[in-house]
mmCIF file of C-alpha atoms in Angstrom:
data_model
loop_
_atom_site.group_PDB
_atom_site.id
_atom_site.type_symbol
_atom_site.label_atom_id
_atom_site.label_comp_id
_atom_site.label_asym_id
_atom_site.label_seq_id
_atom_site.Cartn_x
_atom_site.Cartn_y
_atom_site.Cartn_z
ATOM 1 C CA MET A 1 0.000 0.000 0.000
ATOM 2 C CA VAL A 2 2.285 2.733 1.234
ATOM 3 C CA HIS A 3 5.965 2.117 0.585
ATOM 4 C CA ALA A 4 8.870 3.540 2.531
ATOM 5 C CA VAL A 5 9.464 7.204 1.773
ATOM 6 C CA ARG A 6 13.099 8.228 1.360
ATOM 7 C CA MET A 7 13.825 11.230 3.581
ATOM 8 C CA PHE A 8 15.773 14.201 2.336
ATOM 9 C CA THR A 9 18.336 15.830 4.662
ATOM 10 C CA GLN A 10 16.751 18.743 6.484
ATOM 11 C CA SER A 11 18.424 22.142 6.529
ATOM 12 C CA LYS A 12 18.295 23.150 10.213
ATOM 13 C CA ASP A 13 19.998 26.484 9.701
ATOM 14 C CA LYS A 14 17.384 27.681 7.193
ATOM 15 C CA MET A 15 14.422 26.431 9.223
ATOM 16 C CA ASN A 16 15.674 27.902 12.477
ATOM 17 C CA THR A 17 16.085 31.431 11.072
ATOM 18 C CA THR A 18 12.322 31.917 11.391
ATOM 19 C CA SER A 19 11.154 33.205 14.758
ATOM 20 C CA SER A 20 8.175 31.504 16.376
ATOM 21 C CA THR A 21 6.456 34.910 16.523
ATOM 22 C CA GLU A 22 6.826 35.439 12.777
ATOM 23 C CA LEU A 23 5.577 31.954 11.979
ATOM 24 C CA ALA A 24 2.603 32.337 14.327
ATOM 25 C CA ALA A 25 1.705 35.655 12.687
ATOM 26 C CA LEU A 26 1.787 34.086 9.227
ATOM 27 C CA MET A 27 -0.337 31.145 10.355
ATOM 28 C CA CYS A 28 -2.893 33.573 11.822
ATOM 29 C CA SER A 29 -2.937 35.451 8.519
ATOM 30 C CA ARG A 30 -3.608 32.190 6.697
ATOM 31 C CA LEU A 31 -6.429 31.289 9.082
ATOM 32 C CA CYS A 32 -8.070 34.719 8.780
ATOM 33 C CA HIS A 33 -7.770 34.657 4.990
ATOM 34 C CA ASP A 34 -9.413 31.239 4.732
ATOM 35 C CA MET A 35 -12.224 32.136 7.152
ATOM 36 C CA LEU A 36 -13.029 35.533 5.634
ATOM 37 C CA SER A 37 -15.140 34.218 2.753
ATOM 38 C CA PRO A 38 -17.508 31.840 4.628
ATOM 39 C CA VAL A 39 -17.890 34.158 7.622
ATOM 40 C CA GLY A 40 -18.529 37.104 5.303
ATOM 41 C CA ALA A 41 -21.152 35.037 3.505
ATOM 42 C CA LEU A 42 -22.850 34.376 6.861
ATOM 43 C CA SER A 43 -22.982 38.094 7.613
ATOM 44 C CA ASN A 44 -24.354 38.957 4.172
ATOM 45 C CA GLY A 45 -26.917 36.160 4.369
ATOM 46 C CA LEU A 46 -28.215 37.382 7.712
ATOM 47 C CA GLU A 47 -28.616 40.906 6.328
ATOM 48 C CA LEU A 48 -30.541 39.600 3.337
ATOM 49 C CA LEU A 49 -32.722 37.406 5.530
ATOM 50 C CA ALA A 50 -33.642 40.370 7.735
ATOM 51 C CA ASP A 51 -34.865 42.377 4.729
ATOM 52 C CA GLU A 52 -36.376 39.604 2.617
ATOM 53 C CA LYS A 53 -40.139 38.936 2.835
ATOM 54 C CA ASP A 54 -40.623 36.476 -0.039
ATOM 55 C CA PRO A 55 -40.862 32.891 1.352
ATOM 56 C CA GLU A 56 -38.891 31.374 -1.531
ATOM 57 C CA MET A 57 -36.079 33.890 -1.203
ATOM 58 C CA ARG A 58 -36.003 33.452 2.565
ATOM 59 C CA ALA A 59 -35.674 29.696 2.084
ATOM 60 C CA ARG A 60 -32.812 30.301 -0.340
ATOM 61 C CA CYS A 61 -31.109 32.612 2.156
ATOM 62 C CA ILE A 62 -31.392 29.964 4.874
ATOM 63 C CA GLU A 63 -29.916 27.387 2.501
ATOM 64 C CA LEU A 64 -26.942 29.647 1.807
ATOM 65 C CA LEU A 65 -26.512 30.330 5.531
ATOM 66 C CA GLU A 66 -26.438 26.591 6.243
ATOM 67 C CA GLN A 67 -23.847 26.096 3.511
ATOM 68 C CA SER A 68 -21.624 28.891 4.857
ATOM 69 C CA ALA A 69 -21.960 27.570 8.411
ATOM 70 C CA ARG A 70 -20.996 24.072 7.247
ATOM 71 C CA ILE A 71 -17.925 25.384 5.405
ATOM 72 C CA SER A 72 -16.899 27.507 8.404
ATOM 73 C CA THR A 73 -17.246 24.553 10.761
ATOM 74 C CA GLY A 74 -15.194 22.319 8.460
ATOM 75 C CA LYS A 75 -12.410 24.894 8.222
ATOM 76 C CA LEU A 76 -12.313 25.409 11.986
ATOM 77 C CA LYS A 77 -12.096 21.642 12.580
ATOM 78 C CA PHE A 78 -9.215 21.535 10.087
ATOM 79 C CA PHE A 79 -7.367 24.427 11.748
ATOM 80 C CA ARG A 80 -7.887 22.862 15.187
ATOM 81 C CA LEU A 81 -6.112 19.644 14.191
ATOM 82 C CA ALA A 82 -3.738 20.896 11.491
ATOM 83 C CA PHE A 83 -2.468 24.068 13.166
ATOM 84 C CA GLY A 84 -3.528 23.915 16.805
ATOM 85 C CA ALA A 85 -2.605 21.835 19.825
ATOM 86 C CA ALA A 86 -5.937 20.083 20.316
ATOM 87 C CA GLY A 87 -5.471 16.852 22.270
ATOM 88 C CA GLY A 88 -1.766 17.411 22.866
ATOM 89 C CA PHE A 89 1.076 16.488 20.551
ATOM 90 C CA GLY A 90 1.590 13.105 22.187
ATOM 91 C CA ASP A 91 -2.019 11.956 21.960
ATOM 92 C CA ALA A 92 -3.585 9.706 19.359
ATOM 93 C CA VAL A 93 -6.318 11.036 17.088
ATOM 94 C CA PRO A 94 -9.079 8.745 15.773
ATOM 95 C CA VAL A 95 -8.577 8.065 12.084
ATOM 96 C CA GLU A 96 -12.275 8.686 11.446
ATOM 97 C CA GLU A 97 -11.974 12.204 12.869
ATOM 98 C CA ALA A 98 -9.092 13.027 10.546
ATOM 99 C CA LYS A 99 -10.932 11.446 7.621
ATOM 100 C CA GLY A 100 -14.024 13.527 8.347
ATOM 101 C CA VAL A 101 -11.971 16.725 8.274
ATOM 102 C CA ILE A 102 -10.440 15.839 4.897
ATOM 103 C CA GLU A 103 -13.824 14.769 3.510
ATOM 104 C CA ALA A 104 -15.199 18.218 4.404
ATOM 105 C CA LEU A 105 -12.311 19.895 2.559
ATOM 106 C CA VAL A 106 -12.859 17.664 -0.473
ATOM 107 C CA ALA A 107 -16.595 18.419 -0.487
ATOM 108 C CA GLU A 108 -15.851 22.138 -0.514
ATOM 109 C CA ALA A 109 -13.270 21.770 -3.302
ATOM 110 C CA ARG A 110 -15.741 19.897 -5.555
ATOM 111 C CA ARG A 111 -14.790 17.794 -8.570
ATOM 112 C CA VAL A 112 -12.267 15.965 -6.371
ATOM 113 C CA GLU A 113 -12.575 12.282 -5.471
ATOM 114 C CA LEU A 114 -11.004 11.092 -2.215
ATOM 115 C CA HIS A 115 -9.318 7.682 -1.976
ATOM 116 C CA TRP A 116 -8.558 6.666 1.599
ATOM 117 C CA ALA A 117 -6.027 3.957 2.512
ATOM 118 C CA ILE A 118 -5.248 3.979 6.233
ATOM 119 C CA ASP A 119 -5.158 0.960 8.509
ATOM 120 C CA GLY A 120 -5.728 1.159 12.240
ATOM 121 C CA SER A 121 -8.132 3.185 14.339
ATOM 122 C CA SER A 122 -5.852 6.054 15.349
ATOM 123 C CA LEU A 123 -2.714 7.998 14.462
ATOM 124 C CA PRO A 124 -0.349 10.104 16.579
ATOM 125 C CA LYS A 125 -1.236 13.791 16.656
ATOM 126 C CA PRO A 126 1.956 14.878 14.794
ATOM 127 C CA ALA A 127 1.210 12.402 12.000
ATOM 128 C CA VAL A 128 -2.315 13.797 11.699
ATOM 129 C CA LYS A 129 -0.968 17.364 11.561
ATOM 130 C CA VAL A 130 1.376 16.460 8.735
ATOM 131 C CA MET A 131 -1.244 14.412 6.876
ATOM 132 C CA LEU A 132 -3.898 17.145 7.032
ATOM 133 C CA ASN A 133 -1.531 19.841 5.826
ATOM 134 C CA LEU A 134 -0.284 17.674 2.973
ATOM 135 C CA ALA A 135 -3.890 16.919 2.029
ATOM 136 C CA GLN A 136 -4.697 20.634 1.943
ATOM 137 C CA ILE A 137 -1.655 21.322 -0.240
ATOM 138 C CA GLY A 138 -2.769 18.531 -2.565
ATOM 139 C CA LEU A 139 -6.301 19.917 -2.794
ATOM 140 C CA ASP A 140 -5.004 23.409 -3.513
ATOM 141 C CA ALA A 141 -3.010 21.951 -6.412
ATOM 142 C CA LEU A 142 -6.095 20.384 -8.046
ATOM 143 C CA ILE A 143 -7.429 23.585 -9.564
ATOM 144 C CA ARG A 144 -9.466 21.670 -12.184
ATOM 145 C CA GLY A 145 -10.441 18.744 -9.995
ATOM 146 C CA GLY A 146 -9.091 15.208 -9.956
ATOM 147 C CA SER A 147 -8.380 12.638 -7.269
ATOM 148 C CA LEU A 148 -6.713 12.832 -3.872
ATOM 149 C CA ASP A 149 -5.137 9.674 -2.449
ATOM 150 C CA VAL A 150 -4.318 9.652 1.266
ATOM 151 C CA GLY A 151 -2.452 6.740 2.842
ATOM 152 C CA ALA A 152 -0.592 6.016 6.062
ATOM 153 C CA GLU A 153 0.830 2.983 7.825
ATOM 154 C CA LEU A 154 3.225 2.003 10.584
ATOM 155 C CA HIS A 155 6.314 0.301 9.169
ATOM 156 C CA ASP A 156 9.483 -0.644 11.081
ATOM 157 C CA GLY A 157 8.784 1.853 13.847
ATOM 158 C CA ASN A 158 7.958 4.749 11.519
ATOM 159 C CA TYR A 159 4.678 6.221 10.397
ATOM 160 C CA GLU A 160 4.798 6.589 6.621
ATOM 161 C CA ILE A 161 2.360 9.057 5.088
ATOM 162 C CA VAL A 162 1.689 9.572 1.395
ATOM 163 C CA VAL A 163 -0.644 12.089 -0.247
ATOM 164 C CA ARG A 164 -1.038 12.024 -4.020
ATOM 165 C CA ALA A 165 -2.952 14.580 -6.086
ATOM 166 C CA VAL A 166 -3.779 13.608 -9.670
ATOM 167 C CA GLY A 167 -5.588 15.848 -12.142
ATOM 168 C CA ASP A 168 -5.676 17.349 -15.620
ATOM 169 C CA ARG A 169 -3.821 20.352 -14.278
ATOM 170 C CA VAL A 170 -1.752 20.393 -11.094
ATOM 171 C CA ALA A 171 -0.690 23.864 -9.928
ATOM 172 C CA PHE A 172 2.097 23.715 -7.366
ATOM 173 C CA ASP A 173 4.333 26.503 -6.107
ATOM 174 C CA GLU A 174 7.891 25.188 -5.930
ATOM 175 C CA ALA A 175 8.452 27.443 -2.904
ATOM 176 C CA ILE A 176 6.021 25.187 -1.026
ATOM 177 C CA GLY A 177 8.115 22.212 -2.112
ATOM 178 C CA ARG A 178 11.262 23.868 -0.781
ATOM 179 C CA ALA A 179 9.436 24.574 2.467
ATOM 180 C CA LEU A 180 8.461 20.908 2.786
ATOM 181 C CA GLU A 181 12.069 19.821 2.351
ATOM 182 C CA GLY A 182 13.442 22.420 4.753
ATOM 183 C CA ASN A 183 15.190 24.427 2.036
ATOM 184 C CA LEU A 184 13.045 27.558 2.109
ATOM 185 C CA GLU A 185 14.913 30.831 1.889
ATOM 186 C CA HIS A 186 13.914 33.391 4.505
ATOM 187 C CA GLY A 187 12.510 35.777 1.899
ATOM 188 C CA GLU A 188 10.192 33.052 0.597
ATOM 189 C CA LEU A 189 8.343 32.583 3.875
ATOM 190 C CA SER A 190 4.780 33.829 3.546
ATOM 191 C CA SER A 191 1.262 32.890 4.609
ATOM 192 C CA ARG A 192 1.210 30.615 1.540
ATOM 193 C CA THR A 193 4.331 28.652 2.538
ATOM 194 C CA ALA A 194 3.944 28.886 6.342
ATOM 195 C CA ALA A 195 1.985 25.635 6.784
ATOM 196 C CA ALA A 196 4.528 23.614 4.790
ATOM 197 C CA HIS A 197 7.331 25.277 6.748
ATOM 198 C CA MET A 198 5.606 24.429 10.032
ATOM 199 C CA ILE A 199 5.256 20.711 9.301
ATOM 200 C CA ALA A 200 8.848 20.589 8.028
ATOM 201 C CA ILE A 201 9.982 21.942 11.408
ATOM 202 C CA LEU A 202 7.711 19.456 13.196
ATOM 203 C CA ALA A 203 9.089 16.528 11.196
ATOM 204 C CA GLU A 204 12.676 17.628 11.803
ATOM 205 C CA GLU A 205 12.070 17.981 15.552
ATOM 206 C CA LEU A 206 10.701 14.428 15.653
ATOM 207 C CA GLY A 207 13.656 13.014 13.737
ATOM 208 C CA GLY A 208 11.659 12.458 10.541
ATOM 209 C CA GLY A 209 11.443 14.130 7.162
ATOM 210 C CA LEU A 210 9.268 15.201 4.255
ATOM 211 C CA GLN A 211 9.676 15.067 0.506
ATOM 212 C CA TYR A 212 7.699 15.637 -2.665
ATOM 213 C CA LYS A 213 7.794 14.838 -6.354
ATOM 214 C CA ARG A 214 5.897 16.568 -9.110
ATOM 215 C CA THR A 215 5.308 15.258 -12.608
ATOM 216 C CA GLU A 216 2.823 16.322 -15.274
ATOM 217 C CA GLY A 217 -0.609 15.861 -13.770
ATOM 218 C CA THR A 218 0.654 14.384 -10.491
ATOM 219 C CA LEU A 219 1.932 15.690 -7.178
ATOM 220 C CA VAL A 220 3.168 13.156 -4.619
ATOM 221 C CA MET A 221 4.130 14.187 -1.081
ATOM 222 C CA GLY A 222 5.454 11.904 1.606
ATOM 223 C CA ALA A 223 6.512 11.898 5.230
ATOM 224 C CA VAL A 224 8.306 9.535 7.575
ATOM 225 C CA LEU A 225 7.788 10.149 11.289
ATOM 226 C CA PRO A 226 9.157 7.965 14.077
ATOM 227 C CA GLN A 227 6.580 6.228 16.234
ATOM 228 C CA PRO A 228 6.221 8.118 19.550
ATOM 229 C CA ASP A 229 7.631 6.388 22.612
ATOM 230 C CA GLY A 230 5.063 4.377 24.496
ATOM 231 C CA MET A 231 2.564 4.301 21.646
ATOM 232 C CA ILE A 232 1.447 0.879 20.466
ATOM 233 C CA GLY A 233 0.828 0.679 16.715
#
C-alpha cells in the first residue's frame, strides 16, 4: 500500500532562522484569509434574511446560511487539528476524525474524489498534523479537480504518510516544495508557505522528514515520522 518514503536531509539552519512569533503571525494570517469568505457570507446572508419577505427567497437565504456555516465549521475543525494543539502532541487522534476533516475539505473543493487507505483506528497527533496539511496542499493543487489519495501505515517503527494529487492540471508553487524539504529561503516565507514550513519543522524535531515529487498531472508528497515512545501501533 504505502511504501517507505526516502527522507531528504533537512536544513536546520534555514528552518531555524524563522522566529516563532513570525511563523505564528503568518499562520494567523492564513487562518483569517481562509475564514473571511464563509464568515462574510454568513454576515451577508443574515442581512438579506432580515430584509427579505418572499418565502422562496427566505428559504434560499437559509440554505446559503447553512452552507456557509458548514464550510466555516469544516475549516475550523481543520485548523484545530492541522495548526492547533488540540489533544496534545503526544495523543492519538481517531482516524475517522481526521478522515471527516479531509472529507469536508474535499466536499468544498468539488470535482475531487477522495481515496482513503489507512489501517488502524488512530494515528499520533503529529502524523495527523502532517497528513492534514499535505492533504490541503494537494487539494489546492487540483485547480481543475481530480483525485486525492491519502495513505498512512506504521512500518518498522515509523509512520509513513503519502498524499497524491492527480488531475488534468496540477498547480504547485515550488516554494512550497522547498518549504516541505526544509530548504526555504527566509525571503520566501509567507502565509502561503507557512503551513509547509511548520510541518517541516515538526518533522525535523521528531527526527523524521518530508519530501515531494511533481510530474505532469501528479503531485506526490510523503513523510516519515518515528513512532512516539510508548505508543502501540
